[in-house]
Amino acid sequence: MKIAIVCYPTFGGSGVVATELGIALANRGHEVHFITYKQPVRLELLGNDIHFHEVHVPEYPLFHYQPYELALSSKLVDTVKHFDIELLHVHYAIPHAYAGYMAKKILEEEGIYIPMITTLHGTDITLVGNHPEYKPAVTFSINKSDVVTSVSENLKSQTLQLFDIKRDIEVIPNFIDKKKCNTEFTDCQRSLMAEDNERIITHISNFRKVKRILDVIRIFHGIQQQIPAKLVMVGEGPEKEKAEVLCDKLNIQDKVIFLGNSNEIDRILCFSDLFLLPSETESFGLAALEAMMNKVAVISSNTGGIPEVNKHGITGFLSNVGDIDDMVKNSLKILKDDSTLLQFKENAYKVASEFDITNILPLYESMYERAHKSNLKSSY
Ligand code: GMT
């Protein structure tokens, strides 16, 4: 099938899921066209089955805000016509579903009918989409999509609660490729990061407020008061500076390593013992799943879809948002001795394996088949 994928190209869960899905679909023989304003960060190889079309927004002095949606809709129309695209899959409702719907309608004027699938990722519903400034347009574009999927049961129920939705939402969880985690690194180079007797704690995110980065620092502060440990912070974002200041204030700057953004997540996770995800809200927690697939136990908050991934007492522990003391206590339970840590690590890997791409890709493919067939029926 010829599929157009619209996503955000930057570091962040929805872009990662969209890119990995596109690559996996191309490996299965589909022709995939990414349409966005920059080449997605995890998309290294373009070829016969993977194409990238850049959305360019021409500047004009009159524009206070650049009309990205307009440029995206036009790019979609052109790409669908030029490459005979059969299906459009937009990731993150804002503004992709809205722009996708416009493209679909423009194409219909020319007798071209194309199904549009919208995948809801989280903040497009829980934080941004819910704003009165966006809500009517987001509700409209969800209702008008041919198929809507969400990445967790929790996100589905939040969408139904927060918006006036008159249609079904299918849950297709985030996934990860087990093969990629298993085979690539034999030598973890742990010694570059920590002494042999130190535990390695990791956090990976885009350092936005929702991730509660300062909680990460405080949890680590509590852990290292009890056992030797290092904290590896991966990512960039608005809260990073505050986190660095807090490390100085707590006098743990020598034990915290800020690595910036990285394309080598697996390489970092392979020497990690514990992953911290104390987010305010998280529709799924792809970063936790990536950690678990690399045999890293998880300490997280119990919000949103995280309990669908991190299993309390099995793959790690969950606490109320902001309950730093509980998160420190739970971390120490996992890290206290090697055999307990090993058990949590093995459990994490086992649960993560349920989300392997080989289990999730067929769900997307069969949904595409259904959408394609019902589109063919309705266009005659
Ligand atoms: O929160 C992020 O790190 C980025 C954000 C995004 O939209 O790019 O992630 C959301 O989508 C991911 C993939 O579906 C989910 O795993 C994340 O939980 C979700 N983030 C939030 O809900 C805060």
PDB file of N, CA, C and O and ligand atoms in Angstrom, residues 12-15 17 92 121-123 151 174 206 208 210-211 281-286, ligand 1:
ATOM      1  N   GLY A  12      10.849  13.253  20.550  1.00  0.00           N
ATOM      2  CA  GLY A  12       9.527  13.231  21.200  1.00  0.00           C
ATOM      3  C   GLY A  12       8.817  11.981  20.756  1.00  0.00           C
ATOM      4  O   GLY A  12       9.019  11.505  19.635  1.00  0.00           O
ATOM      5  N   GLY A  13       7.993  11.466  21.668  1.00  0.00           N
ATOM      6  CA  GLY A  13       7.402  10.152  21.458  1.00  0.00           C
ATOM      7  C   GLY A  13       6.605   9.983  20.183  1.00  0.00           C
ATOM      8  O   GLY A  13       6.764   8.981  19.471  1.00  0.00           O
ATOM      9  N   SER A  14       5.758  10.963  19.848  1.00  0.00           N
ATOM     10  CA  SER A  14       4.867  10.740  18.705  1.00  0.00           C
ATOM     11  C   SER A  14       5.667  10.640  17.403  1.00  0.00           C
ATOM     12  O   SER A  14       5.352   9.807  16.547  1.00  0.00           O
ATOM     13  N   GLY A  15       6.700  11.474  17.282  1.00  0.00           N
ATOM     14  CA  GLY A  15       7.540  11.433  16.084  1.00  0.00           C
ATOM     15  C   GLY A  15       8.317  10.129  15.994  1.00  0.00           C
ATOM     16  O   GLY A  15       8.482   9.561  14.909  1.00  0.00           O
ATOM     17  N   VAL A  17       7.420   7.184  17.298  1.00  0.00           N
ATOM     18  CA  VAL A  17       6.483   6.100  16.946  1.00  0.00           C
ATOM     19  C   VAL A  17       6.153   6.152  15.451  1.00  0.00           C
ATOM     20  O   VAL A  17       6.198   5.129  14.753  1.00  0.00           O
ATOM     21  N   TYR A  92      -0.541  12.738  15.993  1.00  0.00           N
ATOM     22  CA  TYR A  92      -0.713  13.941  16.821  1.00  0.00           C
ATOM     23  C   TYR A  92      -1.794  14.806  16.170  1.00  0.00           C
ATOM     24  O   TYR A  92      -1.643  15.285  15.046  1.00  0.00           O
ATOM     25  N   HIS A 121      -1.728  10.890  20.538  1.00  0.00           N
ATOM     26  CA  HIS A 121      -0.524  10.487  21.271  1.00  0.00           C
ATOM     27  C   HIS A 121      -0.508  10.901  22.731  1.00  0.00           C
ATOM     28  O   HIS A 121       0.240  10.329  23.517  1.00  0.00           O
ATOM     29  N   GLY A 122      -1.254  11.909  23.098  1.00  0.00           N
ATOM     30  CA  GLY A 122      -1.233  12.267  24.529  1.00  0.00           C
ATOM     31  C   GLY A 122      -1.472  13.730  24.766  1.00  0.00           C
ATOM     32  O   GLY A 122      -2.605  14.153  24.994  1.00  0.00           O
ATOM     33  N   THR A 123      -0.399  14.538  24.660  1.00  0.00           N
ATOM     34  CA  THR A 123      -0.557  15.959  24.971  1.00  0.00           C
ATOM     35  C   THR A 123      -1.481  16.658  23.977  1.00  0.00           C
ATOM     36  O   THR A 123      -2.041  17.705  24.288  1.00  0.00           O
ATOM     37  N   VAL A 151      -2.932   5.587  21.851  1.00  0.00           N
ATOM     38  CA  VAL A 151      -1.811   4.718  22.212  1.00  0.00           C
ATOM     39  C   VAL A 151      -2.007   3.984  23.539  1.00  0.00           C
ATOM     40  O   VAL A 151      -1.169   3.170  23.926  1.00  0.00           O
ATOM     41  N   ASN A 174       1.873   1.760  21.864  1.00  0.00           N
ATOM     42  CA  ASN A 174       3.230   2.007  21.366  1.00  0.00           C
ATOM     43  C   ASN A 174       3.978   0.672  21.292  1.00  0.00           C
ATOM     44  O   ASN A 174       3.598  -0.301  21.957  1.00  0.00           O
ATOM     45  N   ASN A 206      12.138  15.162  26.809  1.00  0.00           N
ATOM     46  CA  ASN A 206      12.365  16.471  26.190  1.00  0.00           C
ATOM     47  C   ASN A 206      12.338  17.583  27.236  1.00  0.00           C
ATOM     48  O   ASN A 206      12.163  18.747  26.905  1.00  0.00           O
ATOM     49  N   ARG A 208      10.393  18.865  29.302  1.00  0.00           N
ATOM     50  CA  ARG A 208       9.307  19.841  29.447  1.00  0.00           C
ATOM     51  C   ARG A 208       8.757  19.725  30.848  1.00  0.00           C
ATOM     52  O   ARG A 208       8.980  18.735  31.544  1.00  0.00           O
ATOM     53  N   VAL A 210       5.954  18.945  32.000  1.00  0.00           N
ATOM     54  CA  VAL A 210       5.138  17.757  32.247  1.00  0.00           C
ATOM     55  C   VAL A 210       5.986  16.565  32.730  1.00  0.00           C
ATOM     56  O   VAL A 210       5.485  15.652  33.400  1.00  0.00           O
ATOM     57  N   LYS A 211       7.278  16.589  32.427  1.00  0.00           N
ATOM     58  CA  LYS A 211       8.157  15.463  32.801  1.00  0.00           C
ATOM     59  C   LYS A 211       8.635  15.542  34.249  1.00  0.00           C
ATOM     60  O   LYS A 211       9.260  14.607  34.744  1.00  0.00           O
ATOM     61  N   THR A 281       1.792  13.754  33.709  1.00  0.00           N
ATOM     62  CA  THR A 281       0.851  12.950  32.932  1.00  0.00           C
ATOM     63  C   THR A 281       1.650  12.297  31.799  1.00  0.00           C
ATOM     64  O   THR A 281       2.664  12.829  31.363  1.00  0.00           O
ATOM     65  N   GLU A 282       1.167  11.152  31.359  1.00  0.00           N
ATOM     66  CA  GLU A 282       1.902  10.398  30.327  1.00  0.00           C
ATOM     67  C   GLU A 282       0.879   9.460  29.697  1.00  0.00           C
ATOM     68  O   GLU A 282       0.337   8.592  30.370  1.00  0.00           O
ATOM     69  N   SER A 283       0.607   9.647  28.413  1.00  0.00           N
ATOM     70  CA  SER A 283      -0.444   8.808  27.805  1.00  0.00           C
ATOM     71  C   SER A 283      -0.022   7.344  27.743  1.00  0.00           C
ATOM     72  O   SER A 283      -0.850   6.437  27.793  1.00  0.00           O
ATOM     73  N   PHE A 284       1.267   7.124  27.615  1.00  0.00           N
ATOM     74  CA  PHE A 284       1.782   5.755  27.515  1.00  0.00           C
ATOM     75  C   PHE A 284       3.128   5.646  28.246  1.00  0.00           C
ATOM     76  O   PHE A 284       3.285   4.855  29.170  1.00  0.00           O
ATOM     77  N   GLY A 285       4.089   6.452  27.801  1.00  0.00           N
ATOM     78  CA  GLY A 285       5.425   6.389  28.411  1.00  0.00           C
ATOM     79  C   GLY A 285       6.361   5.539  27.566  1.00  0.00           C
ATOM     80  O   GLY A 285       6.933   4.562  28.053  1.00  0.00           O
ATOM     81  N   LEU A 286       6.508   5.940  26.298  1.00  0.00           N
ATOM     82  CA  LEU A 286       7.371   5.185  25.386  1.00  0.00           C
ATOM     83  C   LEU A 286       8.789   5.069  25.933  1.00  0.00           C
ATOM     84  O   LEU A 286       9.447   4.035  25.781  1.00  0.00           O
TER      85      LEU A 286
HETATM   86  O1  GMT B   1       5.869  13.622  25.968  1.00  0.00           O
HETATM   87  C1  GMT B   1       6.731  13.440  25.123  1.00  0.00           C
HETATM   88  O2  GMT B   1       7.864  13.111  25.387  1.00  0.00           O
HETATM   89  C2  GMT B   1       6.435  13.652  23.681  1.00  0.00           C
HETATM   90  C3  GMT B   1       5.041  13.285  23.338  1.00  0.00           C
HETATM   91  C4  GMT B   1       4.806  13.493  21.898  1.00  0.00           C
HETATM   92  O3  GMT B   1       3.661  13.668  21.572  1.00  0.00           O
HETATM   93  O4  GMT B   1       5.673  13.512  21.054  1.00  0.00           O
HETATM   94  O5  GMT B   1       4.817  11.954  23.788  1.00  0.00           O
HETATM   95  C5  GMT B   1       3.507  11.465  23.853  1.00  0.00           C
HETATM   96  O6  GMT B   1       3.432  10.436  22.888  1.00  0.00           O
HETATM   97  C6  GMT B   1       4.226   9.270  23.148  1.00  0.00           C
HETATM   98  C7  GMT B   1       4.098   8.302  21.978  1.00  0.00           C
HETATM   99  O7  GMT B   1       2.802   7.887  21.765  1.00  0.00           O
HETATM  100  C8  GMT B   1       3.787   8.661  24.488  1.00  0.00           C
HETATM  101  O8  GMT B   1       4.530   7.500  24.760  1.00  0.00           O
HETATM  102  C9  GMT B   1       4.001   9.704  25.587  1.00  0.00           C
HETATM  103  O9  GMT B   1       3.546   9.172  26.817  1.00  0.00           O
HETATM  104  C10 GMT B   1       3.208  10.961  25.267  1.00  0.00           C
HETATM  105  N1  GMT B   1       3.520  12.013  26.246  1.00  0.00           N
HETATM  106  C11 GMT B   1       2.619  12.464  27.127  1.00  0.00           C
HETATM  107  O10 GMT B   1       1.475  12.047  27.199  1.00  0.00           O
HETATM  108  C12 GMT B   1       3.104  13.505  28.054  1.00  0.00           C
END
